Amino acid sequence: MLELILPNGHRACELESGADEVGFQFTMFQIVFNEISASEISQLPTLEQLGLLAEFKVTPEDLEDVDGERFGQVSRKSQKLFRYRAGDHRIYFEVRDGSVHVHRVLSANTFQDFLFRGGLPVNEDEAVGKSPHFWELIEEGRQTRSSG
């Protein structure tokens, strides 16, 4: 089941797990937004929000074989986050207690700023992983209230 839970406890969307076109069973994680990530996504135009939420589906299988395109991984020391790329947006999250906890929803312009200011290499996931400012944003997201 895909269930989006906002910090106020409201459920934004529920979809049942099921079978894909070929009949394979799949399971999706519950998705939990904190106050900051919910605010970041709410600042997008409504149709863009709906498109982003409809596209953001995470299964355990997606995270076993991170391809670097749609899903990526960012790490520093003992911290490991996943990144989901949807058009010009990046969703940074971790899986905890069987749920996806979204820490930040950032636009591509944010990443270009990281790359430019830090003079970092082109690989986006490596670049943001090396940026202290990125980890400050993540920590700020972790410390905000979320439900679930």
mmCIF file of C-alpha atoms in Angstrom, residues 1-4 15 17 26-33 52-64 66 70-72 82-85 91-96 98-102:
data_model
loop_
_atom_site.group_PDB
_atom_site.id
_atom_site.type_symbol
_atom_site.label_atom_id
_atom_site.label_comp_id
_atom_site.label_asym_id
_atom_site.label_seq_id
_atom_site.Cartn_x
_atom_site.Cartn_y
_atom_site.Cartn_z
ATOM 1 C CA MET A 1 0.000 0.000 0.000
ATOM 2 C CA LEU A 2 1.220 3.494 -0.805
ATOM 3 C CA GLU A 3 0.019 5.928 1.786
ATOM 4 C CA LEU A 4 1.190 9.521 2.004
ATOM 5 C CA LEU A 15 -3.165 3.101 -3.235
ATOM 6 C CA SER A 17 -0.378 -2.894 -3.501
ATOM 7 C CA PHE A 26 4.748 -5.734 -5.463
ATOM 8 C CA THR A 27 4.732 -3.886 -2.170
ATOM 9 C CA MET A 28 5.197 -0.166 -1.690
ATOM 10 C CA PHE A 29 6.352 1.616 1.424
ATOM 11 C CA GLN A 30 4.248 4.027 3.438
ATOM 12 C CA ILE A 31 5.549 7.534 2.688
ATOM 13 C CA VAL A 32 5.823 10.032 5.567
ATOM 14 C CA PHE A 33 6.566 13.735 5.028
ATOM 15 C CA LEU A 52 5.335 14.390 -8.419
ATOM 16 C CA LEU A 53 3.328 12.462 -5.821
ATOM 17 C CA ALA A 54 1.879 10.135 -8.466
ATOM 18 C CA GLU A 55 5.373 9.414 -9.787
ATOM 19 C CA PHE A 56 7.042 8.890 -6.386
ATOM 20 C CA LYS A 57 6.598 5.174 -5.825
ATOM 21 C CA VAL A 58 9.163 3.239 -3.813
ATOM 22 C CA THR A 59 9.341 -0.530 -3.486
ATOM 23 C CA PRO A 60 11.946 -2.531 -1.575
ATOM 24 C CA GLU A 61 13.198 -3.825 -4.935
ATOM 25 C CA ASP A 62 13.876 -0.261 -6.135
ATOM 26 C CA LEU A 63 16.284 0.254 -3.244
ATOM 27 C CA GLU A 64 18.096 -3.060 -3.647
ATOM 28 C CA VAL A 66 19.877 1.690 -7.101
ATOM 29 C CA ARG A 70 15.644 7.419 -10.960
ATOM 30 C CA PHE A 71 17.021 6.332 -7.591
ATOM 31 C CA GLY A 72 20.408 7.286 -6.194
ATOM 32 C CA PHE A 82 18.235 7.656 -0.965
ATOM 33 C CA ARG A 83 17.485 10.143 -3.700
ATOM 34 C CA TYR A 84 14.540 9.962 -6.070
ATOM 35 C CA ARG A 85 14.790 12.027 -9.260
ATOM 36 C CA ILE A 91 13.320 13.806 -3.058
ATOM 37 C CA TYR A 92 15.735 12.807 -0.289
ATOM 38 C CA PHE A 93 14.555 10.098 2.073
ATOM 39 C CA GLU A 94 15.524 7.228 4.304
ATOM 40 C CA VAL A 95 13.728 3.980 5.030
ATOM 41 C CA ARG A 96 13.013 3.484 8.700
ATOM 42 C CA GLY A 98 9.125 -0.029 7.134
ATOM 43 C CA SER A 99 8.306 3.518 5.978
ATOM 44 C CA VAL A 100 9.885 6.056 3.663
ATOM 45 C CA HIS A 101 10.658 9.223 5.647
ATOM 46 C CA VAL A 102 11.014 12.192 3.288
#
